[in-house]
PDB file of C-alpha atoms in Angstrom:
ATOM      1  CA  MET G 191     -86.437 307.686   3.662  1.00  0.00           C
ATOM      2  CA  MET G 192     -85.819 304.095   2.501  1.00  0.00           C
ATOM      3  CA  PRO G 193     -84.751 301.268   4.885  1.00  0.00           C
ATOM      4  CA  ALA G 194     -81.027 300.282   5.138  1.00  0.00           C
ATOM      5  CA  GLY G 195     -80.239 297.901   2.307  1.00  0.00           C
ATOM      6  CA  THR G 196     -82.896 298.595   0.012  1.00  0.00           C
ATOM      7  CA  PRO G 197     -81.836 299.491  -3.380  1.00  0.00           C
ATOM      8  CA  PRO G 198     -83.021 302.266  -5.105  1.00  0.00           C
ATOM      9  CA  ALA G 199     -86.108 301.736  -7.328  1.00  0.00           C
ATOM     10  CA  GLY G 200     -84.249 302.125 -10.552  1.00  0.00           C
ATOM     11  CA  GLU G 201     -81.611 299.400  -9.724  1.00  0.00           C
ATOM     12  CA  ALA G 202     -84.543 297.293  -8.483  1.00  0.00           C
ATOM     13  CA  ASP G 203     -86.110 297.584 -11.846  1.00  0.00           C
ATOM     14  CA  LYS G 204     -82.667 296.859 -13.702  1.00  0.00           C
ATOM     15  CA  ASP G 205     -82.398 293.917 -11.726  1.00  0.00           C
ATOM     16  CA  GLU G 206     -85.633 292.608 -12.411  1.00  0.00           C
ATOM     17  CA  GLU G 207     -85.133 293.472 -16.089  1.00  0.00           C
ATOM     18  CA  LYS G 208     -81.814 291.292 -15.931  1.00  0.00           C
ATOM     19  CA  ASP G 209     -83.746 288.579 -14.307  1.00  0.00           C
ATOM     20  CA  ASP G 210     -86.481 288.326 -17.154  1.00  0.00           C
ATOM     21  CA  SER G 211     -83.620 288.664 -19.783  1.00  0.00           C
ATOM     22  CA  GLY G 212     -81.761 285.620 -18.148  1.00  0.00           C
ATOM     23  CA  PRO G 213     -81.457 282.119 -19.512  1.00  0.00           C
ATOM     24  CA  PRO G 214     -84.646 280.167 -19.917  1.00  0.00           C
ATOM     25  CA  ALA G 215     -85.327 277.558 -17.215  1.00  0.00           C
ATOM     26  CA  GLY G 216     -84.681 273.830 -18.283  1.00  0.00           C
ATOM     27  CA  SER G 217     -81.560 271.653 -18.748  1.00  0.00           C
ATOM     28  CA  ALA G 218     -78.858 273.021 -20.558  1.00  0.00           C
ATOM     29  CA  MET G 219     -79.895 270.845 -23.438  1.00  0.00           C
ATOM     30  CA  GLU G 220     -83.036 272.384 -23.441  1.00  0.00           C
ATOM     31  CA  ARG G 221     -81.659 275.970 -23.502  1.00  0.00           C
ATOM     32  CA  LYS G 222     -78.966 275.023 -26.083  1.00  0.00           C
ATOM     33  CA  SER G 223     -82.097 273.624 -28.437  1.00  0.00           C
ATOM     34  CA  LEU G 224     -83.983 276.777 -27.957  1.00  0.00           C
ATOM     35  CA  ASN G 225     -81.020 279.138 -28.640  1.00  0.00           C
ATOM     36  CA  ASP G 226     -80.495 277.207 -31.562  1.00  0.00           C
ATOM     37  CA  ALA G 227     -84.252 277.619 -33.085  1.00  0.00           C
ATOM     38  CA  ILE G 228     -84.091 281.326 -32.133  1.00  0.00           C
ATOM     39  CA  ALA G 229     -80.804 281.868 -33.884  1.00  0.00           C
ATOM     40  CA  TYR G 230     -82.234 280.074 -36.983  1.00  0.00           C
ATOM     41  CA  LEU G 231     -85.218 281.900 -37.154  1.00  0.00           C
ATOM     42  CA  ARG G 232     -83.590 285.177 -36.905  1.00  0.00           C
ATOM     43  CA  SER G 233     -81.220 284.201 -39.673  1.00  0.00           C
ATOM     44  CA  LEU G 234     -84.091 283.526 -41.877  1.00  0.00           C
ATOM     45  CA  ALA G 235     -86.000 286.816 -40.712  1.00  0.00           C
ATOM     46  CA  GLN G 236     -82.941 288.923 -41.580  1.00  0.00           C
ATOM     47  CA  LEU G 237     -82.329 286.945 -44.866  1.00  0.00           C
ATOM     48  CA  ARG G 238     -85.968 288.093 -46.110  1.00  0.00           C
ATOM     49  CA  GLY G 239     -86.189 291.159 -44.446  1.00  0.00           C
ATOM     50  CA  ARG G 240     -88.887 290.199 -41.685  1.00  0.00           C
ATOM     51  CA  ASN G 241     -89.442 291.253 -38.534  1.00  0.00           C
ATOM     52  CA  VAL G 242     -86.748 289.979 -36.378  1.00  0.00           C
ATOM     53  CA  GLU G 243     -88.037 290.655 -33.201  1.00  0.00           C
ATOM     54  CA  TRP G 244     -91.353 288.926 -33.364  1.00  0.00           C
ATOM     55  CA  ALA G 245     -89.569 285.818 -34.640  1.00  0.00           C
ATOM     56  CA  GLU G 246     -87.433 285.514 -31.725  1.00  0.00           C
ATOM     57  CA  GLN G 247     -90.602 285.988 -29.467  1.00  0.00           C
ATOM     58  CA  ALA G 248     -92.509 283.363 -31.809  1.00  0.00           C
ATOM     59  CA  VAL G 249     -89.969 280.892 -30.679  1.00  0.00           C
ATOM     60  CA  ARG G 250     -89.268 282.062 -26.762  1.00  0.00           C
ATOM     61  CA  ASP G 251     -92.743 283.144 -25.966  1.00  0.00           C
ATOM     62  CA  ALA G 252     -95.044 281.195 -28.426  1.00  0.00           C
ATOM     63  CA  ALA G 253     -96.315 284.588 -29.721  1.00  0.00           C
ATOM     64  CA  THR G 254     -98.989 284.440 -32.011  1.00  0.00           C
ATOM     65  CA  LEU G 255    -100.599 287.144 -34.691  1.00  0.00           C
ATOM     66  CA  THR G 256    -103.574 287.301 -36.903  1.00  0.00           C
ATOM     67  CA  ALA G 257    -103.350 287.591 -40.542  1.00  0.00           C
ATOM     68  CA  PRO G 258    -103.756 291.542 -40.583  1.00  0.00           C
ATOM     69  CA  GLU G 259    -101.477 291.893 -37.659  1.00  0.00           C
ATOM     70  CA  ALA G 260     -98.829 289.645 -39.077  1.00  0.00           C
ATOM     71  CA  LEU G 261     -98.944 291.931 -42.430  1.00  0.00           C
ATOM     72  CA  GLU G 262     -98.767 295.169 -40.434  1.00  0.00           C
ATOM     73  CA  GLN G 263     -95.566 294.084 -38.260  1.00  0.00           C
ATOM     74  CA  ASN G 264     -93.765 292.684 -41.296  1.00  0.00           C
ATOM     75  CA  VAL G 265     -94.216 289.107 -40.549  1.00  0.00           C
ATOM     76  CA  ILE G 266     -95.619 288.062 -44.055  1.00  0.00           C
ATOM     77  CA  GLU G 267     -95.695 290.107 -47.406  1.00  0.00           C
ATOM     78  CA  LEU G 268     -99.358 289.965 -48.287  1.00  0.00           C
ATOM     79  CA  VAL G 269    -102.849 288.764 -47.609  1.00  0.00           C
ATOM     80  CA  ALA G 270    -104.980 286.937 -50.368  1.00  0.00           C
ATOM     81  CA  SER G 271    -108.418 285.601 -50.022  1.00  0.00           C
ATOM     82  CA  ASP G 272    -108.354 283.180 -53.232  1.00  0.00           C
ATOM     83  CA  ILE G 273    -105.846 281.994 -55.846  1.00  0.00           C
ATOM     84  CA  ALA G 274    -106.972 284.365 -58.377  1.00  0.00           C
ATOM     85  CA  GLU G 275    -106.171 287.367 -56.109  1.00  0.00           C
ATOM     86  CA  LEU G 276    -103.007 285.709 -54.880  1.00  0.00           C
ATOM     87  CA  LEU G 277    -101.887 285.681 -58.639  1.00  0.00           C
ATOM     88  CA  GLN G 278    -102.758 289.215 -59.030  1.00  0.00           C
ATOM     89  CA  GLN G 279    -100.659 290.751 -55.984  1.00  0.00           C
ATOM     90  CA  LEU G 280     -97.565 288.483 -56.938  1.00  0.00           C
ATOM     91  CA  ASP G 281     -97.626 289.895 -60.316  1.00  0.00           C
ATOM     92  CA  GLY G 282     -94.247 292.209 -60.857  1.00  0.00           C
ATOM     93  CA  ARG G 283     -92.659 291.059 -57.652  1.00  0.00           C
ATOM     94  CA  GLU G 284     -89.292 290.467 -57.440  1.00  0.00           C
ATOM     95  CA  VAL G 285     -87.716 287.388 -56.173  1.00  0.00           C
ATOM     96  CA  PHE G 286     -84.196 286.249 -55.250  1.00  0.00           C
ATOM     97  CA  LEU G 287     -83.205 282.645 -56.637  1.00  0.00           C
ATOM     98  CA  LYS G 288     -79.585 281.628 -56.910  1.00  0.00           C
ATOM     99  CA  ASN G 289     -77.696 284.828 -56.785  1.00  0.00           C
ATOM    100  CA  ASP G 290     -80.159 286.162 -59.277  1.00  0.00           C
ATOM    101  CA  THR G 291     -83.385 288.212 -59.490  1.00  0.00           C
ATOM    102  CA  LEU G 292     -86.588 287.071 -60.997  1.00  0.00           C
ATOM    103  CA  THR G 293     -89.672 289.182 -61.697  1.00  0.00           C
ATOM    104  CA  LEU G 294     -93.002 287.338 -61.544  1.00  0.00           C
ATOM    105  CA  ALA G 295     -95.424 287.637 -64.336  1.00  0.00           C
ATOM    106  CA  THR G 296     -98.721 286.060 -62.999  1.00  0.00           C
ATOM    107  CA  SER G 297    -101.154 288.531 -64.518  1.00  0.00           C
ATOM    108  CA  GLY G 298    -103.741 286.734 -66.370  1.00  0.00           C
ATOM    109  CA  LEU G 299    -102.739 283.301 -65.202  1.00  0.00           C
ATOM    110  CA  ILE G 300    -105.633 280.654 -64.519  1.00  0.00           C
ATOM    111  CA  ALA G 301    -104.990 278.083 -61.615  1.00  0.00           C
ATOM    112  CA  GLU G 302    -105.578 274.602 -62.772  1.00  0.00           C
ATOM    113  CA  GLN G 303    -105.972 271.967 -60.291  1.00  0.00           C
ATOM    114  CA  ARG G 304    -105.050 268.410 -61.288  1.00  0.00           C
ATOM    115  CA  ARG G 305    -106.564 265.383 -59.433  1.00  0.00           C
ATOM    116  CA  PRO G 306    -104.540 262.085 -59.551  1.00  0.00           C
ATOM    117  CA  ASP G 307    -105.483 259.487 -62.536  1.00  0.00           C
ATOM    118  CA  TRP G 308    -106.333 255.872 -61.569  1.00  0.00           C
ATOM    119  CA  ARG G 309    -102.985 254.872 -61.576  1.00  0.00           C
ATOM    120  CA  GLN G 310    -101.511 257.525 -59.233  1.00  0.00           C
ATOM    121  CA  GLN G 311    -104.588 256.900 -56.940  1.00  0.00           C
ATOM    122  CA  PHE G 312    -103.881 253.003 -56.876  1.00  0.00           C
ATOM    123  CA  ILE G 313    -100.128 253.488 -56.347  1.00  0.00           C
ATOM    124  CA  ILE G 314    -101.314 255.857 -53.420  1.00  0.00           C
ATOM    125  CA  THR G 315    -103.699 253.211 -52.061  1.00  0.00           C
ATOM    126  CA  ILE G 316    -101.191 250.312 -51.839  1.00  0.00           C
ATOM    127  CA  SER G 317     -98.621 252.900 -50.258  1.00  0.00           C
ATOM    128  CA  ASN G 318    -100.278 252.553 -47.030  1.00  0.00           C
ATOM    129  CA  PRO G 319     -98.569 250.779 -44.468  1.00  0.00           C
ATOM    130  CA  ASN G 320    -101.576 248.392 -43.877  1.00  0.00           C
ATOM    131  CA  ILE G 321    -101.990 247.714 -47.411  1.00  0.00           C
ATOM    132  CA  ALA G 322     -98.370 246.797 -47.886  1.00  0.00           C
ATOM    133  CA  TYR G 323     -98.251 244.586 -44.877  1.00  0.00           C
ATOM    134  CA  LEU G 324    -101.379 243.054 -46.244  1.00  0.00           C
ATOM    135  CA  LEU G 325    -100.192 242.361 -49.578  1.00  0.00           C
ATOM    136  CA  MET G 326     -96.623 241.201 -48.287  1.00  0.00           C
ATOM    137  CA  LEU G 327     -98.122 238.410 -46.243  1.00  0.00           C
ATOM    138  CA  VAL G 328    -100.871 237.469 -48.671  1.00  0.00           C
ATOM    139  CA  GLY G 329     -98.020 237.136 -51.287  1.00  0.00           C
ATOM    140  CA  VAL G 330     -95.720 234.910 -49.130  1.00  0.00           C
ATOM    141  CA  TYR G 331     -98.631 232.784 -48.055  1.00  0.00           C
ATOM    142  CA  GLY G 332    -100.119 232.186 -51.404  1.00  0.00           C
ATOM    143  CA  LEU G 333     -96.533 231.237 -52.743  1.00  0.00           C
ATOM    144  CA  LEU G 334     -96.115 228.909 -49.549  1.00  0.00           C
ATOM    145  CA  LEU G 335     -99.691 227.310 -50.266  1.00  0.00           C
ATOM    146  CA  GLU G 336     -98.562 226.701 -53.952  1.00  0.00           C
ATOM    147  CA  PHE G 337     -95.662 224.965 -52.723  1.00  0.00           C
ATOM    148  CA  TYR G 338     -97.481 222.661 -50.166  1.00  0.00           C
ATOM    149  CA  SER G 339    -100.277 221.761 -52.548  1.00  0.00           C
ATOM    150  CA  PRO G 340     -99.335 222.393 -56.051  1.00  0.00           C
ATOM    151  CA  GLY G 341    -102.643 222.410 -58.413  1.00  0.00           C
ATOM    152  CA  PHE G 342    -103.750 224.922 -60.999  1.00  0.00           C
ATOM    153  CA  GLY G 343    -101.429 227.499 -59.736  1.00  0.00           C
ATOM    154  CA  VAL G 344    -104.251 230.089 -58.457  1.00  0.00           C
ATOM    155  CA  SER G 345    -102.722 230.647 -55.526  1.00  0.00           C
ATOM    156  CA  GLY G 346     -99.224 230.837 -56.692  1.00  0.00           C
ATOM    157  CA  VAL G 347    -100.266 233.468 -59.346  1.00  0.00           C
ATOM    158  CA  ILE G 348    -102.041 235.783 -56.806  1.00  0.00           C
ATOM    159  CA  GLY G 349     -99.133 235.387 -54.398  1.00  0.00           C
ATOM    160  CA  ALA G 350     -96.447 236.346 -56.838  1.00  0.00           C
ATOM    161  CA  ILE G 351     -98.704 239.624 -57.793  1.00  0.00           C
ATOM    162  CA  CYS G 352     -99.383 240.443 -54.297  1.00  0.00           C
ATOM    163  CA  LEU G 353     -95.715 240.203 -53.404  1.00  0.00           C
ATOM    164  CA  LEU G 354     -94.820 242.328 -56.405  1.00  0.00           C
ATOM    165  CA  LEU G 355     -96.932 244.887 -55.262  1.00  0.00           C
ATOM    166  CA  ALA G 356     -95.649 244.916 -51.695  1.00  0.00           C
ATOM    167  CA  MET G 357     -92.575 245.364 -53.044  1.00  0.00           C
ATOM    168  CA  LEU G 358     -93.570 248.401 -55.057  1.00  0.00           C
ATOM    169  CA  SER G 359     -95.179 249.920 -52.099  1.00  0.00           C
ATOM    170  CA  LEU G 360     -92.363 249.540 -50.061  1.00  0.00           C
ATOM    171  CA  GLN G 361     -90.136 251.356 -52.206  1.00  0.00           C
ATOM    172  CA  MET G 362     -92.092 254.447 -51.137  1.00  0.00           C
ATOM    173  CA  LEU G 363     -92.281 253.890 -47.536  1.00  0.00           C
ATOM    174  CA  PRO G 364     -89.524 254.151 -44.931  1.00  0.00           C
ATOM    175  CA  PHE G 365     -89.164 250.649 -44.111  1.00  0.00           C
ATOM    176  CA  ASN G 366     -86.693 249.046 -41.862  1.00  0.00           C
ATOM    177  CA  MET G 367     -84.191 246.484 -43.220  1.00  0.00           C
ATOM    178  CA  VAL G 368     -84.173 244.753 -39.758  1.00  0.00           C
ATOM    179  CA  GLY G 369     -87.653 244.575 -39.456  1.00  0.00           C
ATOM    180  CA  LEU G 370     -88.008 243.118 -42.631  1.00  0.00           C
ATOM    181  CA  GLY G 371     -85.382 240.752 -42.087  1.00  0.00           C
ATOM    182  CA  LEU G 372     -87.040 239.463 -38.710  1.00  0.00           C
ATOM    183  CA  LEU G 373     -90.228 239.298 -40.435  1.00  0.00           C
ATOM    184  CA  ALA G 374     -88.806 236.915 -43.374  1.00  0.00           C
ATOM    185  CA  LEU G 375     -86.854 234.927 -40.637  1.00  0.00           C
ATOM    186  CA  GLY G 376     -90.334 234.453 -38.551  1.00  0.00           C
ATOM    187  CA  LEU G 377     -92.124 233.358 -41.818  1.00  0.00           C
ATOM    188  CA  ALA G 378     -89.043 230.850 -42.843  1.00  0.00           C
ATOM    189  CA  LEU G 379     -89.027 229.278 -39.519  1.00  0.00           C
ATOM    190  CA  MET G 380     -92.658 228.797 -39.461  1.00  0.00           C
ATOM    191  CA  VAL G 381     -92.322 227.048 -42.890  1.00  0.00           C
ATOM    192  CA  ALA G 382     -89.450 225.077 -41.287  1.00  0.00           C
ATOM    193  CA  GLU G 383     -91.703 223.806 -38.523  1.00  0.00           C
ATOM    194  CA  GLY G 384     -93.982 222.174 -40.954  1.00  0.00           C
ATOM    195  CA  LEU G 385     -91.071 220.689 -43.078  1.00  0.00           C
ATOM    196  CA  SER G 386     -88.907 219.432 -40.172  1.00  0.00           C
ATOM    197  CA  PRO G 387     -91.205 219.229 -37.227  1.00  0.00           C
ATOM    198  CA  SER G 388     -89.711 220.347 -33.877  1.00  0.00           C
ATOM    199  CA  PHE G 389     -92.891 220.235 -31.855  1.00  0.00           C
ATOM    200  CA  GLY G 390     -93.440 224.151 -31.662  1.00  0.00           C
ATOM    201  CA  ILE G 391     -89.891 225.081 -31.287  1.00  0.00           C
ATOM    202  CA  LEU G 392     -89.238 226.518 -34.533  1.00  0.00           C
ATOM    203  CA  GLY G 393     -92.736 227.701 -34.938  1.00  0.00           C
ATOM    204  CA  GLY G 394     -92.643 229.696 -31.661  1.00  0.00           C
ATOM    205  CA  GLY G 395     -89.550 231.145 -32.581  1.00  0.00           C
ATOM    206  CA  GLY G 396     -90.562 232.092 -35.855  1.00  0.00           C
ATOM    207  CA  LEU G 397     -93.961 233.546 -34.264  1.00  0.00           C
ATOM    208  CA  VAL G 398     -91.890 235.843 -31.945  1.00  0.00           C
ATOM    209  CA  ALA G 399     -89.486 236.986 -34.795  1.00  0.00           C
ATOM    210  CA  PHE G 400     -92.903 237.559 -36.973  1.00  0.00           C
ATOM    211  CA  VAL G 401     -94.421 239.996 -34.172  1.00  0.00           C
ATOM    212  CA  ILE G 402     -91.143 241.954 -33.711  1.00  0.00           C
ATOM    213  CA  GLY G 403     -90.585 242.213 -37.242  1.00  0.00           C
ATOM    214  CA  SER G 404     -94.002 243.593 -37.785  1.00  0.00           C
ATOM    215  CA  VAL G 405     -93.585 246.266 -35.227  1.00  0.00           C
ATOM    216  CA  LEU G 406     -90.217 247.240 -36.276  1.00  0.00           C
ATOM    217  CA  LEU G 407     -91.235 247.126 -40.295  1.00  0.00           C
ATOM    218  CA  PHE G 408     -91.589 250.811 -40.633  1.00  0.00           C
ATOM    219  CA  ASP G 409     -89.027 253.038 -39.158  1.00  0.00           C
ATOM    220  CA  THR G 410     -90.546 256.358 -38.241  1.00  0.00           C
ATOM    221  CA  PRO G 411     -91.874 258.404 -35.406  1.00  0.00           C
ATOM    222  CA  ASP G 412     -94.956 258.915 -37.592  1.00  0.00           C
ATOM    223  CA  GLN G 413     -98.157 256.928 -36.474  1.00  0.00           C
ATOM    224  CA  ALA G 414     -99.467 257.158 -40.051  1.00  0.00           C
ATOM    225  CA  PHE G 415     -96.705 255.307 -41.395  1.00  0.00           C
ATOM    226  CA  ARG G 416     -97.066 252.423 -38.918  1.00  0.00           C
ATOM    227  CA  VAL G 417     -98.921 249.029 -39.250  1.00  0.00           C
ATOM    228  CA  ALA G 418    -101.957 249.068 -36.992  1.00  0.00           C
ATOM    229  CA  TRP G 419    -102.227 246.848 -33.792  1.00  0.00           C
ATOM    230  CA  PRO G 420    -105.042 245.067 -35.125  1.00  0.00           C
ATOM    231  CA  PHE G 421    -103.346 244.007 -38.527  1.00  0.00           C
ATOM    232  CA  ILE G 422    -100.685 242.541 -36.424  1.00  0.00           C
ATOM    233  CA  ALA G 423    -102.765 240.740 -34.125  1.00  0.00           C
ATOM    234  CA  ALA G 424    -104.799 239.306 -36.571  1.00  0.00           C
ATOM    235  CA  PHE G 425    -102.037 237.805 -38.822  1.00  0.00           C
ATOM    236  CA  THR G 426    -100.261 236.751 -35.791  1.00  0.00           C
ATOM    237  CA  LEU G 427    -103.488 234.745 -34.815  1.00  0.00           C
ATOM    238  CA  VAL G 428    -103.258 233.352 -38.179  1.00  0.00           C
ATOM    239  CA  SER G 429     -99.884 232.403 -38.171  1.00  0.00           C
ATOM    240  CA  LEU G 430    -100.262 230.742 -34.574  1.00  0.00           C
ATOM    241  CA  SER G 431    -103.199 228.689 -35.987  1.00  0.00           C
ATOM    242  CA  LEU G 432    -101.332 227.714 -39.097  1.00  0.00           C
ATOM    243  CA  VAL G 433     -98.347 226.596 -36.683  1.00  0.00           C
ATOM    244  CA  LEU G 434    -100.763 224.700 -34.062  1.00  0.00           C
ATOM    245  CA  VAL G 435    -102.694 223.140 -37.062  1.00  0.00           C
ATOM    246  CA  VAL G 436     -99.329 221.765 -38.510  1.00  0.00           C
ATOM    247  CA  VAL G 437     -97.983 220.288 -35.023  1.00  0.00           C
ATOM    248  CA  ARG G 438    -101.360 218.931 -34.348  1.00  0.00           C
ATOM    249  CA  LEU G 439    -101.193 216.822 -37.767  1.00  0.00           C
ATOM    250  CA  ILE G 440     -97.566 215.795 -37.063  1.00  0.00           C
ATOM    251  CA  VAL G 441     -98.647 214.411 -33.829  1.00  0.00           C
ATOM    252  CA  LYS G 442    -101.603 212.436 -35.052  1.00  0.00           C
ATOM    253  CA  GLN G 443     -99.423 211.337 -37.965  1.00  0.00           C
ATOM    254  CA  ARG G 444     -96.833 209.780 -35.601  1.00  0.00           C
ATOM    255  CA  ARG G 445     -99.420 208.204 -33.503  1.00  0.00           C
ATOM    256  CA  ALA G 446    -101.387 206.727 -36.469  1.00  0.00           C
ATOM    257  CA  ALA G 447    -100.876 203.041 -37.427  1.00  0.00           C
ATOM    258  CA  PRO G 448     -98.700 202.743 -40.742  1.00  0.00           C
ATOM    259  CA  VAL G 449    -101.006 202.444 -43.870  1.00  0.00           C
ATOM    260  CA  SER G 450     -98.179 201.484 -46.486  1.00  0.00           C
ATOM    261  CA  GLY G 451     -95.076 199.310 -46.659  1.00  0.00           C
ATOM    262  CA  ALA G 452     -93.906 196.253 -44.596  1.00  0.00           C
ATOM    263  CA  ALA G 453     -95.060 197.620 -41.445  1.00  0.00           C
ATOM    264  CA  ALA G 454     -98.331 198.214 -42.545  1.00  0.00           C
ATOM    265  CA  MET G 455     -98.659 194.560 -43.578  1.00  0.00           C
ATOM    266  CA  ILE G 456     -97.898 193.173 -40.075  1.00  0.00           C
ATOM    267  CA  GLY G 457    -100.971 191.832 -38.556  1.00  0.00           C
ATOM    268  CA  GLU G 458    -102.781 191.294 -41.926  1.00  0.00           C
ATOM    269  CA  GLN G 459    -104.727 188.280 -42.821  1.00  0.00           C
ATOM    270  CA  ALA G 460    -104.115 186.019 -45.633  1.00  0.00           C
ATOM    271  CA  ARG G 461    -104.781 182.691 -47.329  1.00  0.00           C
ATOM    272  CA  THR G 462    -102.287 179.914 -48.214  1.00  0.00           C
ATOM    273  CA  ILE G 463    -102.243 178.886 -52.012  1.00  0.00           C
ATOM    274  CA  THR G 464    -100.003 176.057 -51.360  1.00  0.00           C
ATOM    275  CA  ALA G 465     -99.196 174.124 -48.251  1.00  0.00           C
ATOM    276  CA  LEU G 466     -96.369 175.880 -46.142  1.00  0.00           C
ATOM    277  CA  ASP G 467     -93.721 173.163 -45.369  1.00  0.00           C
ATOM    278  CA  PRO G 468     -92.257 175.404 -44.269  1.00  0.00           C
ATOM    279  CA  ASP G 469     -92.325 177.279 -47.352  1.00  0.00           C
ATOM    280  CA  GLY G 470     -95.143 178.258 -49.914  1.00  0.00           C
ATOM    281  CA  THR G 471     -97.229 180.729 -51.492  1.00  0.00           C
ATOM    282  CA  VAL G 472     -99.801 182.974 -49.953  1.00  0.00           C
ATOM    283  CA  LEU G 473    -102.677 185.531 -51.415  1.00  0.00           C
ATOM    284  CA  LEU G 474    -102.037 188.737 -49.304  1.00  0.00           C
ATOM    285  CA  GLN G 475    -103.854 192.100 -50.196  1.00  0.00           C
ATOM    286  CA  GLY G 476    -104.536 190.295 -53.899  1.00  0.00           C
ATOM    287  CA  GLU G 477    -101.171 189.427 -54.375  1.00  0.00           C
ATOM    288  CA  ARG G 478     -99.046 186.292 -54.547  1.00  0.00           C
ATOM    289  CA  TRP G 479     -96.460 186.309 -51.655  1.00  0.00           C
ATOM    290  CA  GLN G 480     -93.670 183.734 -50.884  1.00  0.00           C
ATOM    291  CA  ALA G 481     -94.247 182.801 -47.218  1.00  0.00           C
ATOM    292  CA  HIS G 482     -92.531 181.158 -44.556  1.00  0.00           C
ATOM    293  CA  SER G 483     -93.929 179.365 -41.374  1.00  0.00           C
ATOM    294  CA  HIS G 484     -92.276 177.647 -38.274  1.00  0.00           C
ATOM    295  CA  SER G 485     -94.893 174.994 -38.650  1.00  0.00           C
ATOM    296  CA  ARG G 486     -96.731 172.912 -41.295  1.00  0.00           C
ATOM    297  CA  ILE G 487     -99.930 174.847 -42.694  1.00  0.00           C
ATOM    298  CA  ALA G 488    -102.469 173.147 -44.996  1.00  0.00           C
ATOM    299  CA  ALA G 489    -103.428 174.951 -48.317  1.00  0.00           C
ATOM    300  CA  ASP G 490    -106.346 177.045 -48.206  1.00  0.00           C
ATOM    301  CA  SER G 491    -105.768 178.371 -44.453  1.00  0.00           C
ATOM    302  CA  ALA G 492    -105.979 181.615 -43.167  1.00  0.00           C
ATOM    303  CA  VAL G 493    -102.861 182.890 -41.468  1.00  0.00           C
ATOM    304  CA  VAL G 494    -101.803 186.110 -40.090  1.00  0.00           C
ATOM    305  CA  VAL G 495     -98.663 187.904 -41.021  1.00  0.00           C
ATOM    306  CA  VAL G 496     -96.360 188.457 -38.163  1.00  0.00           C
ATOM    307  CA  ALA G 497     -92.955 189.525 -39.854  1.00  0.00           C
ATOM    308  CA  VAL G 498     -91.749 190.618 -43.331  1.00  0.00           C
ATOM    309  CA  HIS G 499     -88.206 189.818 -44.351  1.00  0.00           C
ATOM    310  CA  ASP G 500     -87.556 191.459 -47.679  1.00  0.00           C
ATOM    311  CA  LEU G 501     -90.225 189.821 -50.175  1.00  0.00           C
ATOM    312  CA  VAL G 502     -90.853 186.821 -48.058  1.00  0.00           C
ATOM    313  CA  VAL G 503     -93.489 187.115 -45.542  1.00  0.00           C
ATOM    314  CA  GLU G 504     -93.597 185.205 -42.396  1.00  0.00           C
ATOM    315  CA  VAL G 505     -97.251 183.785 -41.046  1.00  0.00           C
ATOM    316  CA  THR G 506     -98.643 181.980 -38.402  1.00  0.00           C
ATOM    317  CA  PRO G 507    -102.108 180.132 -38.109  1.00  0.00           C
ATOM    318  CA  ILE G 508    -104.741 182.466 -37.389  1.00  0.00           C
ATOM    319  CA  GLN G 509    -105.808 180.425 -34.181  1.00  0.00           C
ATOM    320  CA  GLU G 510    -102.317 180.844 -32.911  1.00  0.00           C
ATOM    321  CA  ALA G 511    -102.307 184.564 -33.400  1.00  0.00           C
ATOM    322  CA  GLU G 512    -105.593 184.928 -31.617  1.00  0.00           C
ATOM    323  CA  ALA G 513    -104.529 182.887 -28.605  1.00  0.00           C
TER     324      ALA G 513
END
């Protein structure tokens, strides 16, 4: 006899089967995604006359088959060891295409493999995200160098060529406009740091925008279409070094003594050509200047410039200046 409350064996088996066929574990979104994938694959299998049950198992249970097993269970249509055997088996098969039936005539066909020529290989090479990133920055830096120190135009020509090649490569890559805009903003701010020095404020902001733009330049989850971190780090260090050099030169230039203009003439020694009583003429830096003095100074005397008023220099005897 069976204990009280124990269901019959048949009913227990049915309950187990019911539990096995229940909804898969996971959240509602995961179950929805799984059922959508199963329905999609079942519809494809029904459309092509393939094994519908195994298509569902492939999604639900990650089922796998060898090539002979797949052929036996009507998952695939044929197995070929090479292209020639594949063409031979395809001959005479009917294919449904746009509500029309086509008969394949592949008997006697010879497969021809075509490799990319040098032009296609060159385009494939520059389509690498790292190469595109390198070409773009070399182009920008080349043009900036040409603007800063115009000369024979070598850097400008190289920069323009690299920039055009970068534009060609970006057309074939999934780049992000926001990333490109941040990259351009970062370069513009670093250039502005050199033109209107802000003691690193513009340069620091440009450096941050440059790094973020480099990371977001290619908007794709595929790692193969992203700029490598060593490239970003290298160009970030180069840009940071340029900003630091520019700031250092600006600070050094501001602290340096004037080398031209009226301010540079103060403290210079001159020699009187005529007596100053109180006006006269002095020889300063190889030129004749009108001079003025608060005391009388004899001709051919050493004097020091203490002020400049338009085209008249104010001088004093060198003994008084040294005292």
